[in-house]
């Protein structure tokens, strides 16, 4: 009795199989021509032992990184990496397994990734890959999605994660930046020299105009304008001396007669005596 129950339990167990969450199953039937067209969902299912064999496949979204070395439009080599989030189309699982097996991602994604990268990158210059990175990434994504549908794969997201150029190109960029900075500095020097020249010209024109005004005034009034300037200068000097404590005035000799003759007095002296 116990043996019969054990045999029965083994038979029932061999007729059942489970499909876990995030998985689907396709059935291989030896009597009905191989892979059956229907897809089994999550849960426990019945099968005929020996005749039928379930193949369980993962249908969750998975990441894949695709590296590639390709050339740009201006013949610069670039190292680029794509990160692809992909998953199989559930309704196409029987055909996908029949055509590519269980390792379909290894067979499909590297080949279409390299092909799309080479075709898209070749349409841009090296500098455009940097300045138009979003546009390049969008074009790669669109092309990858189109190619993925041909192999029954859905690509949820495609993004450029790594982008580097050869050493020669990086040196050329650095040299170009240095040259651009030097050109800007030279332009600044030229602008500064031009401003200084304009300032000198303006100052010379002002002095020439002032000299012309003085000349015209002297022609009209004679030396009167010089006397006015002398008086103004004397007033300014007197104001400065009046505020100083170390200035001593020594009067000159007065006007007198000696030996029957007259002599004009000598001018007075201003002494600056340092107080210590």
Coordinates of C-alpha atoms in Angstrom, one line a residue:
X1 CA 0.0 0.0 0.0
X2 CA 2.8 2.4 0.9
X3 CA 4.7 1.5 -2.2
X4 CA 1.6 2.2 -4.4
X5 CA 1.2 5.6 -2.7
X6 CA 4.9 6.4 -3.3
X7 CA 4.6 5.4 -6.9
X8 CA 1.5 7.5 -7.3
X9 CA 3.1 10.6 -5.6
X10 CA 6.1 10.3 -7.9
X11 CA 3.9 10.0 -10.9
X12 CA 1.9 13.1 -10.0
X13 CA 5.0 15.0 -9.1
X14 CA 6.6 14.2 -12.5
X15 CA 3.5 15.5 -14.3
X16 CA 3.6 18.9 -12.7
X17 CA 6.0 21.8 -13.0
X18 CA 6.2 25.3 -11.6
X19 CA 6.8 28.7 -13.3
X20 CA 8.1 31.3 -10.8
X21 CA 7.4 35.0 -10.8
X22 CA 9.1 36.9 -13.6
X23 CA 9.3 33.8 -15.7
X24 CA 7.4 32.2 -18.6
X25 CA 7.5 28.6 -20.0
X26 CA 7.3 27.2 -23.5
X27 CA 6.6 23.5 -24.0
X28 CA 8.5 21.1 -26.2
X29 CA 6.2 18.2 -27.3
X30 CA 7.8 15.3 -29.2
X31 CA 4.4 14.1 -30.6
X32 CA 3.1 17.5 -31.7
X33 CA 6.1 18.8 -33.7
X34 CA 8.4 20.4 -31.2
X35 CA 7.8 23.8 -29.6
X36 CA 4.1 24.5 -29.0
X37 CA 2.9 28.0 -29.9
X38 CA 1.4 28.9 -26.5
X39 CA 3.2 30.4 -23.5
X40 CA 2.6 29.2 -20.0
X41 CA 2.3 31.9 -17.3
X42 CA 3.3 31.9 -13.6
X43 CA 2.0 29.0 -11.5
X44 CA 1.8 25.2 -11.5
X45 CA 1.1 23.4 -14.8
X46 CA 0.5 19.9 -16.1
X47 CA 2.7 18.1 -18.5
X48 CA 3.0 14.6 -20.0
X49 CA 6.2 13.0 -18.8
X50 CA 8.8 11.8 -21.4
X51 CA 6.6 13.3 -24.2
X52 CA 6.6 16.9 -23.0
X53 CA 9.5 19.0 -21.6
X54 CA 9.0 22.6 -20.3
X55 CA 11.6 25.3 -21.0
X56 CA 11.4 28.1 -18.4
X57 CA 12.7 31.5 -19.5
X58 CA 13.3 34.7 -17.6
X59 CA 11.2 37.7 -18.9
X60 CA 12.3 40.4 -16.4
X61 CA 14.1 43.5 -17.6
X62 CA 17.8 43.1 -17.4
X63 CA 20.8 45.4 -18.1
X64 CA 23.5 44.8 -20.7
X65 CA 26.6 46.8 -21.4
X66 CA 27.8 46.9 -25.0
X67 CA 31.4 48.2 -25.6
X68 CA 32.5 49.3 -29.0
X69 CA 35.5 51.0 -30.7
X70 CA 34.4 52.9 -33.8
X71 CA 35.4 55.8 -36.0
X72 CA 33.8 59.2 -36.4
X73 CA 33.1 61.2 -39.5
X74 CA 36.5 63.0 -39.2
X75 CA 38.3 59.6 -38.8
X76 CA 38.8 59.9 -35.0
X77 CA 38.7 56.7 -33.0
X78 CA 36.3 56.7 -30.1
X79 CA 35.6 54.2 -27.3
X80 CA 31.9 54.1 -26.5
X81 CA 29.8 52.0 -24.2
X82 CA 26.0 51.5 -24.2
X83 CA 23.8 50.4 -21.3
X84 CA 20.8 48.6 -22.6
X85 CA 17.7 47.6 -20.5
X86 CA 16.1 44.8 -22.4
X87 CA 13.5 42.0 -22.1
X88 CA 12.0 39.4 -24.4
X89 CA 8.6 39.8 -26.0
X90 CA 6.5 37.3 -24.2
X91 CA 4.2 36.5 -27.1
X92 CA 7.2 35.7 -29.2
X93 CA 8.9 33.4 -26.7
X94 CA 8.2 30.1 -28.7
X95 CA 9.7 31.6 -31.9
X96 CA 12.5 33.2 -30.0
X97 CA 13.6 30.0 -28.4
X98 CA 13.2 28.0 -31.6
X99 CA 15.4 30.4 -33.5
X100 CA 18.0 31.5 -30.9
X101 CA 17.8 29.2 -27.9
X102 CA 18.0 30.4 -24.3
X103 CA 21.2 32.5 -24.7
X104 CA 19.5 34.8 -27.2
X105 CA 20.8 38.0 -25.5
X106 CA 24.4 36.9 -26.0
X107 CA 23.7 36.2 -29.7
X108 CA 21.7 39.3 -30.5
X109 CA 22.6 42.3 -28.4
X110 CA 26.4 42.6 -29.0
X111 CA 26.0 42.2 -32.8
X112 CA 23.2 44.8 -33.2
X113 CA 24.8 47.1 -30.7
X114 CA 28.1 47.3 -32.5
X115 CA 26.4 47.6 -35.9
X116 CA 24.1 50.5 -34.7
X117 CA 27.0 52.3 -32.9
X118 CA 29.2 52.2 -36.0
X119 CA 26.5 53.4 -38.4
X120 CA 25.3 56.3 -36.1
X121 CA 28.7 57.5 -34.8
X122 CA 30.1 57.6 -38.4
X123 CA 27.6 60.4 -39.2
X124 CA 29.1 62.8 -36.6
X125 CA 32.4 64.5 -36.1
X126 CA 34.3 64.0 -32.8
X127 CA 33.3 67.4 -31.5
X128 CA 29.6 66.8 -32.3
X129 CA 29.6 63.6 -30.3
X130 CA 30.3 65.8 -27.2
X131 CA 28.1 68.8 -28.1
X132 CA 25.2 66.7 -29.5
X133 CA 25.4 63.8 -27.1
X134 CA 21.7 63.7 -26.3
X135 CA 20.8 63.7 -30.1
X136 CA 23.3 60.9 -30.7
X137 CA 22.0 58.8 -27.8
X138 CA 18.4 59.3 -29.1
X139 CA 19.3 58.1 -32.6
X140 CA 21.1 55.1 -31.2
X141 CA 18.1 54.3 -29.0
X142 CA 15.7 54.5 -32.0
X143 CA 17.9 52.3 -34.2
X144 CA 18.4 49.7 -31.4
X145 CA 14.7 49.4 -30.8
X146 CA 14.0 48.9 -34.4
X147 CA 16.6 46.2 -34.7
X148 CA 15.6 44.6 -31.4
X149 CA 12.0 44.1 -32.6
X150 CA 13.4 42.0 -35.5
X151 CA 14.8 39.6 -32.9
X152 CA 11.7 39.7 -30.7
X153 CA 13.3 41.8 -28.0
X154 CA 12.0 45.0 -26.3
X155 CA 14.5 47.6 -25.3
X156 CA 13.2 49.8 -22.5
X157 CA 16.2 52.1 -22.4
X158 CA 19.4 52.8 -24.3
X159 CA 22.0 55.3 -23.0
X160 CA 25.6 56.2 -23.6
X161 CA 27.5 55.6 -20.3
X162 CA 31.1 55.9 -21.5
X163 CA 32.7 58.1 -24.2
X164 CA 36.4 58.6 -24.7
X165 CA 38.7 59.6 -27.6
X166 CA 42.2 58.7 -28.5
X167 CA 45.2 60.4 -27.0
X168 CA 46.0 62.3 -30.2
X169 CA 42.5 63.8 -30.3
X170 CA 42.7 64.9 -26.6
X171 CA 46.0 66.6 -27.2
X172 CA 44.5 68.4 -30.2
X173 CA 41.6 69.6 -28.1
X174 CA 44.0 70.9 -25.4
X175 CA 46.1 72.7 -28.0
X176 CA 43.0 74.2 -29.5
X177 CA 41.8 75.5 -26.1
X178 CA 45.3 77.0 -25.4
X179 CA 45.3 78.7 -28.8
X180 CA 41.8 80.0 -28.3
X181 CA 42.7 81.5 -24.9
X182 CA 45.9 83.1 -26.3
X183 CA 43.8 84.6 -29.2
X184 CA 41.4 86.1 -26.7
X185 CA 44.2 87.5 -24.6
X186 CA 45.8 89.1 -27.7
X187 CA 42.4 90.6 -28.6
X188 CA 42.2 92.1 -25.1
X189 CA 45.7 93.5 -25.5
X190 CA 44.7 95.1 -28.8
X191 CA 41.5 96.6 -27.3
X192 CA 43.5 98.0 -24.4
X193 CA 46.1 99.5 -26.7
X194 CA 43.4 101.1 -28.8
X195 CA 41.7 102.6 -25.7
X196 CA 45.0 104.0 -24.5
X197 CA 45.6 105.5 -27.9
X198 CA 42.2 107.1 -27.9
X199 CA 42.9 108.5 -24.4
X200 CA 46.2 110.0 -25.6
X201 CA 44.6 111.5 -28.7
X202 CA 41.7 112.9 -26.6
X203 CA 44.2 114.4 -24.1
X204 CA 46.3 115.9 -26.9
X205 CA 43.3 117.4 -28.5
X206 CA 42.2 118.9 -25.2
X207 CA 45.7 120.4 -24.6
X208 CA 45.7 121.8 -28.2
X209 CA 42.3 123.3 -27.7
X210 CA 43.4 124.9 -24.4
X211 CA 46.6 126.3 -26.0
X212 CA 44.5 127.7 -28.8
X213 CA 42.1 129.4 -26.4
X214 CA 45.0 130.9 -24.4
X215 CA 46.7 132.1 -27.6
X216 CA 43.4 133.8 -28.8
X217 CA 43.0 135.4 -25.4
X218 CA 46.6 136.8 -25.5
X219 CA 46.0 138.1 -28.9
X220 CA 43.0 140.0 -27.6
X221 CA 44.2 141.1 -24.2
X222 CA 48.0 141.1 -24.5
X223 CA 49.9 139.9 -21.3
X224 CA 46.9 140.5 -19.1
X225 CA 45.9 136.8 -19.0
X226 CA 49.5 135.9 -17.9
X227 CA 49.3 138.5 -15.1
X228 CA 45.9 137.0 -14.0
X229 CA 47.4 133.5 -14.0
X230 CA 50.4 134.8 -12.0
X231 CA 48.1 136.4 -9.4
X232 CA 46.1 133.2 -9.1
X233 CA 49.3 131.2 -8.6
X234 CA 50.5 133.7 -5.9
X235 CA 47.2 133.5 -4.1
X236 CA 47.4 129.7 -4.1
X237 CA 51.0 129.8 -2.8
X238 CA 50.1 132.3 -0.1
X239 CA 47.2 130.2 1.1
X240 CA 49.5 127.1 1.4
X241 CA 52.2 129.1 3.3
X242 CA 49.7 130.7 5.7
X243 CA 48.8 127.3 6.9
X244 CA 52.4 126.2 7.6
X245 CA 54.1 126.9 11.0
X246 CA 57.7 126.6 9.8
X247 CA 57.7 129.5 7.4
X248 CA 59.7 132.6 8.4
X249 CA 59.6 135.8 6.4
X250 CA 62.8 138.0 6.4
X251 CA 62.2 141.4 4.9
X252 CA 64.8 142.8 2.5
X253 CA 66.7 146.1 2.7
X254 CA 64.6 149.2 2.6
X255 CA 64.9 152.0 0.1
X256 CA 67.5 154.6 1.2
X257 CA 70.3 156.9 0.1
X258 CA 74.1 156.4 0.7
X259 CA 76.8 158.6 -0.8
X260 CA 74.2 160.8 -2.4
X261 CA 72.7 157.9 -4.4
X262 CA 69.5 155.9 -4.2
X263 CA 69.3 152.1 -3.9
X264 CA 66.2 149.9 -4.3
X265 CA 65.5 147.5 -1.5
X266 CA 66.3 143.8 -2.0
X267 CA 63.4 141.4 -2.0
X268 CA 62.4 139.6 1.2
X269 CA 63.1 135.9 1.8
X270 CA 60.8 133.0 2.9
X271 CA 62.6 130.4 4.9
X272 CA 61.3 126.9 5.7
X273 CA 62.6 126.2 9.2
X274 CA 62.2 122.5 10.3
X275 CA 61.1 122.3 13.9
X276 CA 62.9 119.5 15.8

